[in-house]
Amino acid sequence: MSENQNPRTDASNEVTVAPEAGNAVVHADRFPDPGVPEHKHRLTDTDPKAAKRAERTVTLLFVLSILGTVGSIVAYVLVPPDGTTAGVRLSTLLIGLGLALSLLGIGVAGIHWAKTLMGDREFVQERHTLATQGEARETAIRDMNEGLEDSGVIGRRGVLKGAFFGALALFPLAIAVPLIGSVGGDWNISKFKHTMWQRGTRLAIDPSGRPIKAADVTVGSVFHVVPETTEEFRETHEWITEKSKAVVLMVRLNPEDLRTDQSPEGETWSHEGIVAYSKICTHVGCPVALYEQQTHHLLCPCHQSTFDIADSAKVVFGPANRRLPQLPITVDDEGYLVAQDDFAEPIGPSFWERLK
Amino acid sequence: MAQQQRPTTRVGKAADYLDQRTSIGALVNQLARKVFPDHWSFMLGEIALFSFVVLIASGFFLTMFFEPSMALVRFEGEHPAAMQGQLMSAAFRSTVEMSFEVRGGLLMRQIHHWAALIFVGSIVLHMFRIFFTGAFRKPREVNWLVGALMLVLALAAGFSGYSLPDDVLSGNGLRIIDGVVKSIPLIGSYLSFLVFGGEFPGEHIIPRLFTLHIFVIPGLLIALIALHLFLMVLQKHTQYPGGGRTDRNVVGYPALPVYVAKMTGNFFIIAGVLTLMGATMAINNVWNYGPYDPSPVSAGTQPDWYILFVDGALRLMPGPGWEWVIGGYTLSMNLLIPAVVVPGILFTLLFAWPFVEARVTGDRGEHHVLDRPRNRPVRTAMGVALFVAFMVCALAATNDLIATHFSLSIFAITWVLRVLLIVGPVLAFWVTKRVCLGLQRKDRELVLHGHESGRIVRFANGEYVEVHTPLDEQERWLRVSYESPAPLEIAPLTDSRGVRRAGYRSERRWQRLSRFFYEDRVEPVTPAELEAAHAAHAHGRHAQVERPAAAVGAGTERPPQERA
Ligand code: HEM
Ligand code: FES
């Protein structure tokens, strides 16, 4: 079937064909195609002096490119980075400028050459219908059918067909199963629900790891807190992964400013105005960090979710839906701040099994 | 067969040697003088192609020095001073050392990053060109799909590369991805484990992303680019409308030498400009951010531009009330809508557009002459509306910067942008459609009455008339040679014997969509109409002082943007 049958969408085909094709059809309700506009000569086509000038410009540009390459190598040898940021920048700048000149020289020369000296006459070529035509098409269809018939799958041998496609569809499983089995580690997603915090874990300053005495926390001050642990553990991957869940932001408010926190009836999760909340935003998990003293608002820099520290860290603005979980704290016999327990709910962004 | 002539020149001999072993002559026959139409907008695809080449070249340099490992090491070097003695991943250390100790290393890193930004940018602009000119119509739907797939891959390439240095910014980017992945119902938690090989961040993600970034994604891109260009050559390039350009021919310059020279020139210019950017404009100086640590984060840092719209959508979505608990399971609509549903719809629309448009147009013909955007008002308006939505979201990703720069309240800005996200695209659609229809009417006006010449003529009776100069036939052709499809006609619900037709309802739905597309339209001027206009002029003594056509061609004030 020829595809040019639709008169409404393809009428322009019928209206005209370039004069070269020589079979213009003119419809009464259609203007005739005026044909390709007349060719206009450039200055360089008619004036040998202009052509010579263009040639010199192109040559000069190529020479500039060579100079750029040389300059870049000279910079490489003579201006090694001395290690300081300024030194690195200077070396980068000089090598880069040389390379850029070397590339731009070739590029601009090529374009100028093409525009001024190469032929600028437009050519008209025929398009061929993309669909295979005539005998070739018939042959192709016949070959396909014969091939299919030879294979004997047409109409008969349903079981064979089923087994064939079944085998093809299933074999990747033998690769996929071992891959998927291992690619997710232990697949233990209940880890999302627990952190390193335990009853009695001391609150320590991030990044030094020094435990914090309640007496050292002045009103209005903000602490970035991690669980206290050994120096060796702090140099492992497990630490980074645990820290990703366990980081806490601790603030001391005037006890009368602290309207509510998340402690249930009969428990106290704060200590004399000191409250500790998970630092992992309940939106998509950025560390929340910007604390404003006057308003007691804690802002997440990623998408501006804002939490009110004086009021259970509830969401006051932004795309987060849930308050930041509170870390229940108290002090031990030596006056150090310690956790009463792990967080009461999973920290960070929501996931399907969060409440299961 | 007659003895073939032996080549005498060196090039000739080399060509002969090759041809005797490969019959490459046949290929040269086909390609050497193949004609390519020329237009500045055809450069956009080339810019994408050439930035990709620059990415491969500079990327190779980087792989020589980058260490894709999360093993924890201490920074022993002297510079930069702030890094001394810090614990960091080998990936981060190798990035810093490559910047400070390898000569040209920082240059290559910066070129690579700039090239990535320009790559995605030029792909998007290229896609807009294809969209607004209707170059995706038959037979190029397949190439549109190949292109759309490459857009997805380009985004994946950008994001995987951004994450490799393992600095604070890239780690936080990954953490946001982790949060979004976890929000996916049923499988989200397992997907997160799958990506990170355990809990975030673990110790596998950098090597995994490295394999994707330097092997899988570029490999696929190279294969798809080859297919993309093969199809482009096979189907021959489209051309803008104009005298002598039809759906059955192609008018332009021969591949050898002009097109090849220009392409080569363009490659070097693009590579040169990217190098200049890399040499002079600092980008992603990771030693200022420090190695990844889950605790610190800095305000006012933005992701690469092509991620902005998702980031902005995440910011605009209100949180409270949008987390639903169903049967004890948690469904975070406040994440799913902006980060999964909206981009999902966007990309589905992208992939489906050529097929939807062909269906509502009832169009099965091949198209090789491009549309002027004004001649397809609804398509153009849809494109602009989507673009506006994209821009509002991208702007939202900078709401904190806007707030601090103009000392406005972030709450107010967010609310304004939320409203704008709904109203903006609708308004943009309406305005664009009106503008297109207006331009089409202007075209009719020009064809019927000519350009205003600014020359006033006074008649004997004292009447003043401005002289209009008629269009020369090239310009007239540009303004009349388009199709203005009408909405689909469908057969009635019941046939002549009163029997209900199956499939009527679906046809009816398509018809409704078709009306949305083509209800408002402006038909091109016909010769008969022009004739009538002339007659009216002569009759009403609207004297048209005709000037010779040559003079018109030289001196008319043709607005430049109208010349497609
Ligand atoms: C990796 C990214 C891409 C590269 C390197 C690339 C490259 C190119 C080049 C060099 C051309 C010929 C010149 C031109 O018309 O601009 C072209 C044509 C084309 N591209 Fe792309 N492109 C990319 C992505 C896309 C995307 C995202 C789409 C659409 C979704 C697309 C659709 C097309 C179509 C339909 C043509 C034929 C245009 C015509 O003949 O008028 N491409 N591409
Ligand atoms: S991660 Fe905190 S607002 Fe999005």
mmCIF file with all atom_site columns, C-alpha atoms in Angstrom, chain B residues 444-540:
data_model
loop_
_atom_site.group_PDB
_atom_site.id
_atom_site.type_symbol
_atom_site.label_atom_id
_atom_site.label_alt_id
_atom_site.label_comp_id
_atom_site.label_asym_id
_atom_site.label_entity_id
_atom_site.label_seq_id
_atom_site.pdbx_PDB_ins_code
_atom_site.Cartn_x
_atom_site.Cartn_y
_atom_site.Cartn_z
_atom_site.occupancy
_atom_site.B_iso_or_equiv
_atom_site.pdbx_formal_charge
_atom_site.auth_seq_id
_atom_site.auth_comp_id
_atom_site.auth_asym_id
_atom_site.auth_atom_id
_atom_site.pdbx_PDB_model_num
ATOM 1  C CA . ARG B 1 444 ? -3.177  35.412 5.480  1.00 0.00 ? 444 ARG B CA 1
ATOM 2  C CA . GLU B 1 445 ? -3.302  39.159 5.783  1.00 0.00 ? 445 GLU B CA 1
ATOM 3  C CA . LEU B 1 446 ? 0.164   39.510 4.248  1.00 0.00 ? 446 LEU B CA 1
ATOM 4  C CA . VAL B 1 447 ? -0.571  37.132 1.398  1.00 0.00 ? 447 VAL B CA 1
ATOM 5  C CA . LEU B 1 448 ? -3.853  38.865 0.602  1.00 0.00 ? 448 LEU B CA 1
ATOM 6  C CA . HIS B 1 449 ? -2.797  42.483 1.014  1.00 0.00 ? 449 HIS B CA 1
ATOM 7  C CA . GLY B 1 450 ? 0.998   42.556 0.914  1.00 0.00 ? 450 GLY B CA 1
ATOM 8  C CA . HIS B 1 451 ? 3.472   44.385 3.134  1.00 0.00 ? 451 HIS B CA 1
ATOM 9  C CA . GLU B 1 452 ? 2.906   47.922 4.238  1.00 0.00 ? 452 GLU B CA 1
ATOM 10 C CA . SER B 1 453 ? 5.395   49.973 2.298  1.00 0.00 ? 453 SER B CA 1
ATOM 11 C CA . GLY B 1 454 ? 5.163   53.115 4.443  1.00 0.00 ? 454 GLY B CA 1
ATOM 12 C CA . ARG B 1 455 ? 4.536   55.039 1.233  1.00 0.00 ? 455 ARG B CA 1
ATOM 13 C CA . ILE B 1 456 ? 1.378   57.186 1.240  1.00 0.00 ? 456 ILE B CA 1
ATOM 14 C CA . VAL B 1 457 ? -0.246  58.130 -2.020 1.00 0.00 ? 457 VAL B CA 1
ATOM 15 C CA . ARG B 1 458 ? -2.707  60.974 -2.387 1.00 0.00 ? 458 ARG B CA 1
ATOM 16 C CA . PHE B 1 459 ? -5.446  60.666 -4.948 1.00 0.00 ? 459 PHE B CA 1
ATOM 17 C CA . ALA B 1 460 ? -6.955  63.425 -6.995 1.00 0.00 ? 460 ALA B CA 1
ATOM 18 C CA . ASN B 1 461 ? -10.013 63.517 -4.757 1.00 0.00 ? 461 ASN B CA 1
ATOM 19 C CA . GLY B 1 462 ? -7.844  64.088 -1.727 1.00 0.00 ? 462 GLY B CA 1
ATOM 20 C CA . GLU B 1 463 ? -8.030  60.558 -0.347 1.00 0.00 ? 463 GLU B CA 1
ATOM 21 C CA . TYR B 1 464 ? -4.833  59.147 1.189  1.00 0.00 ? 464 TYR B CA 1
ATOM 22 C CA . VAL B 1 465 ? -3.950  55.515 0.756  1.00 0.00 ? 465 VAL B CA 1
ATOM 23 C CA . GLU B 1 466 ? -0.966  53.552 1.957  1.00 0.00 ? 466 GLU B CA 1
ATOM 24 C CA . VAL B 1 467 ? 0.679   51.532 -0.739 1.00 0.00 ? 467 VAL B CA 1
ATOM 25 C CA . HIS B 1 468 ? 1.018   47.826 -0.080 1.00 0.00 ? 468 HIS B CA 1
ATOM 26 C CA . THR B 1 469 ? 3.656   45.828 -1.859 1.00 0.00 ? 469 THR B CA 1
ATOM 27 C CA . PRO B 1 470 ? 2.574   42.320 -2.761 1.00 0.00 ? 470 PRO B CA 1
ATOM 28 C CA . LEU B 1 471 ? 4.708   39.383 -1.566 1.00 0.00 ? 471 LEU B CA 1
ATOM 29 C CA . ASP B 1 472 ? 7.175   37.852 -3.959 1.00 0.00 ? 472 ASP B CA 1
ATOM 30 C CA . GLU B 1 473 ? 6.315   34.285 -4.800 1.00 0.00 ? 473 GLU B CA 1
ATOM 31 C CA . GLN B 1 474 ? 8.975   32.748 -2.515 1.00 0.00 ? 474 GLN B CA 1
ATOM 32 C CA . GLU B 1 475 ? 7.626   34.512 0.547  1.00 0.00 ? 475 GLU B CA 1
ATOM 33 C CA . ARG B 1 476 ? 4.066   33.861 -0.462 1.00 0.00 ? 476 ARG B CA 1
ATOM 34 C CA . TRP B 1 477 ? 4.822   30.169 -0.826 1.00 0.00 ? 477 TRP B CA 1
ATOM 35 C CA . LEU B 1 478 ? 6.301   30.090 2.675  1.00 0.00 ? 478 LEU B CA 1
ATOM 36 C CA . ARG B 1 479 ? 3.081   31.532 4.053  1.00 0.00 ? 479 ARG B CA 1
ATOM 37 C CA . VAL B 1 480 ? 0.585   29.410 2.142  1.00 0.00 ? 480 VAL B CA 1
ATOM 38 C CA . SER B 1 481 ? 2.243   26.011 1.801  1.00 0.00 ? 481 SER B CA 1
ATOM 39 C CA . TYR B 1 482 ? 0.909   24.282 4.874  1.00 0.00 ? 482 TYR B CA 1
ATOM 40 C CA . GLU B 1 483 ? -1.784  21.839 5.789  1.00 0.00 ? 483 GLU B CA 1
ATOM 41 C CA . SER B 1 484 ? -4.467  22.727 8.266  1.00 0.00 ? 484 SER B CA 1
ATOM 42 C CA . PRO B 1 485 ? -6.019  19.412 9.329  1.00 0.00 ? 485 PRO B CA 1
ATOM 43 C CA . ALA B 1 486 ? -9.669  19.318 10.365 1.00 0.00 ? 486 ALA B CA 1
ATOM 44 C CA . PRO B 1 487 ? -10.979 17.300 13.332 1.00 0.00 ? 487 PRO B CA 1
ATOM 45 C CA . LEU B 1 488 ? -11.605 13.626 12.637 1.00 0.00 ? 488 LEU B CA 1
ATOM 46 C CA . GLU B 1 489 ? -14.931 12.594 11.135 1.00 0.00 ? 489 GLU B CA 1
ATOM 47 C CA . ILE B 1 490 ? -16.316 9.321  12.398 1.00 0.00 ? 490 ILE B CA 1
ATOM 48 C CA . ALA B 1 491 ? -19.152 7.123  11.219 1.00 0.00 ? 491 ALA B CA 1
ATOM 49 C CA . PRO B 1 492 ? -22.368 7.399  13.273 1.00 0.00 ? 492 PRO B CA 1
ATOM 50 C CA . LEU B 1 493 ? -23.176 5.100  16.169 1.00 0.00 ? 493 LEU B CA 1
ATOM 51 C CA . THR B 1 494 ? -25.585 2.985  14.141 1.00 0.00 ? 494 THR B CA 1
ATOM 52 C CA . ASP B 1 495 ? -25.123 1.869  10.569 1.00 0.00 ? 495 ASP B CA 1
ATOM 53 C CA . SER B 1 496 ? -27.742 2.193  7.834  1.00 0.00 ? 496 SER B CA 1
ATOM 54 C CA . ARG B 1 497 ? -29.683 -0.779 9.188  1.00 0.00 ? 497 ARG B CA 1
ATOM 55 C CA . GLY B 1 498 ? -29.768 0.655  12.666 1.00 0.00 ? 498 GLY B CA 1
ATOM 56 C CA . VAL B 1 499 ? -27.218 -1.778 14.115 1.00 0.00 ? 499 VAL B CA 1
ATOM 57 C CA . ARG B 1 500 ? -24.859 -0.399 16.789 1.00 0.00 ? 500 ARG B CA 1
ATOM 58 C CA . ARG B 1 501 ? -21.235 -0.315 15.729 1.00 0.00 ? 501 ARG B CA 1
ATOM 59 C CA . ALA B 1 502 ? -18.566 -1.854 17.940 1.00 0.00 ? 502 ALA B CA 1
ATOM 60 C CA . GLY B 1 503 ? -15.706 0.474  18.764 1.00 0.00 ? 503 GLY B CA 1
ATOM 61 C CA . TYR B 1 504 ? -17.817 3.584  18.446 1.00 0.00 ? 504 TYR B CA 1
ATOM 62 C CA . ARG B 1 505 ? -17.063 4.778  21.953 1.00 0.00 ? 505 ARG B CA 1
ATOM 63 C CA . SER B 1 506 ? -13.321 4.649  21.554 1.00 0.00 ? 506 SER B CA 1
ATOM 64 C CA . GLU B 1 507 ? -13.565 6.407  18.200 1.00 0.00 ? 507 GLU B CA 1
ATOM 65 C CA . ARG B 1 508 ? -15.679 9.033  19.820 1.00 0.00 ? 508 ARG B CA 1
ATOM 66 C CA . ARG B 1 509 ? -13.044 9.653  22.473 1.00 0.00 ? 509 ARG B CA 1
ATOM 67 C CA . TRP B 1 510 ? -10.367 10.077 19.833 1.00 0.00 ? 510 TRP B CA 1
ATOM 68 C CA . GLN B 1 511 ? -12.638 12.428 17.971 1.00 0.00 ? 511 GLN B CA 1
ATOM 69 C CA . ARG B 1 512 ? -13.014 14.543 21.047 1.00 0.00 ? 512 ARG B CA 1
ATOM 70 C CA . LEU B 1 513 ? -9.252  14.760 21.422 1.00 0.00 ? 513 LEU B CA 1
ATOM 71 C CA . SER B 1 514 ? -8.988  15.548 17.740 1.00 0.00 ? 514 SER B CA 1
ATOM 72 C CA . ARG B 1 515 ? -11.415 18.457 18.205 1.00 0.00 ? 515 ARG B CA 1
ATOM 73 C CA . PHE B 1 516 ? -9.232  19.756 20.991 1.00 0.00 ? 516 PHE B CA 1
ATOM 74 C CA . PHE B 1 517 ? -6.347  19.780 18.529 1.00 0.00 ? 517 PHE B CA 1
ATOM 75 C CA . TYR B 1 518 ? -7.937  21.109 15.397 1.00 0.00 ? 518 TYR B CA 1
ATOM 76 C CA . GLU B 1 519 ? -11.195 22.864 16.209 1.00 0.00 ? 519 GLU B CA 1
ATOM 77 C CA . ASP B 1 520 ? -9.626  26.311 15.941 1.00 0.00 ? 520 ASP B CA 1
ATOM 78 C CA . ARG B 1 521 ? -7.729  26.599 12.735 1.00 0.00 ? 521 ARG B CA 1
ATOM 79 C CA . VAL B 1 522 ? -6.790  29.038 10.033 1.00 0.00 ? 522 VAL B CA 1
ATOM 80 C CA . GLU B 1 523 ? -6.763  27.803 6.446  1.00 0.00 ? 523 GLU B CA 1
ATOM 81 C CA . PRO B 1 524 ? -4.056  28.938 4.049  1.00 0.00 ? 524 PRO B CA 1
ATOM 82 C CA . VAL B 1 525 ? -4.990  31.473 1.389  1.00 0.00 ? 525 VAL B CA 1
ATOM 83 C CA . THR B 1 526 ? -6.007  29.955 -1.951 1.00 0.00 ? 526 THR B CA 1
ATOM 84 C CA . PRO B 1 527 ? -5.320  31.532 -5.347 1.00 0.00 ? 527 PRO B CA 1
ATOM 85 C CA . ALA B 1 528 ? -9.051  32.136 -5.696 1.00 0.00 ? 528 ALA B CA 1
ATOM 86 C CA . GLU B 1 529 ? -9.102  34.135 -2.470 1.00 0.00 ? 529 GLU B CA 1
ATOM 87 C CA . LEU B 1 530 ? -6.129  36.177 -3.576 1.00 0.00 ? 530 LEU B CA 1
ATOM 88 C CA . GLU B 1 531 ? -7.840  36.832 -6.876 1.00 0.00 ? 531 GLU B CA 1
ATOM 89 C CA . ALA B 1 532 ? -10.933 38.019 -5.032 1.00 0.00 ? 532 ALA B CA 1
ATOM 90 C CA . ALA B 1 533 ? -8.857  40.266 -2.772 1.00 0.00 ? 533 ALA B CA 1
ATOM 91 C CA . HIS B 1 534 ? -7.188  41.854 -5.775 1.00 0.00 ? 534 HIS B CA 1
ATOM 92 C CA . ALA B 1 535 ? -10.522 42.425 -7.423 1.00 0.00 ? 535 ALA B CA 1
ATOM 93 C CA . ALA B 1 536 ? -11.836 44.071 -4.264 1.00 0.00 ? 536 ALA B CA 1
ATOM 94 C CA . HIS B 1 537 ? -8.816  46.350 -4.111 1.00 0.00 ? 537 HIS B CA 1
ATOM 95 C CA . ALA B 1 538 ? -9.195  47.417 -7.716 1.00 0.00 ? 538 ALA B CA 1
ATOM 96 C CA . HIS B 1 539 ? -12.882 47.978 -7.195 1.00 0.00 ? 539 HIS B CA 1
ATOM 97 C CA . GLY B 1 540 ? -12.625 50.011 -4.029 1.00 0.00 ? 540 GLY B CA 1
#
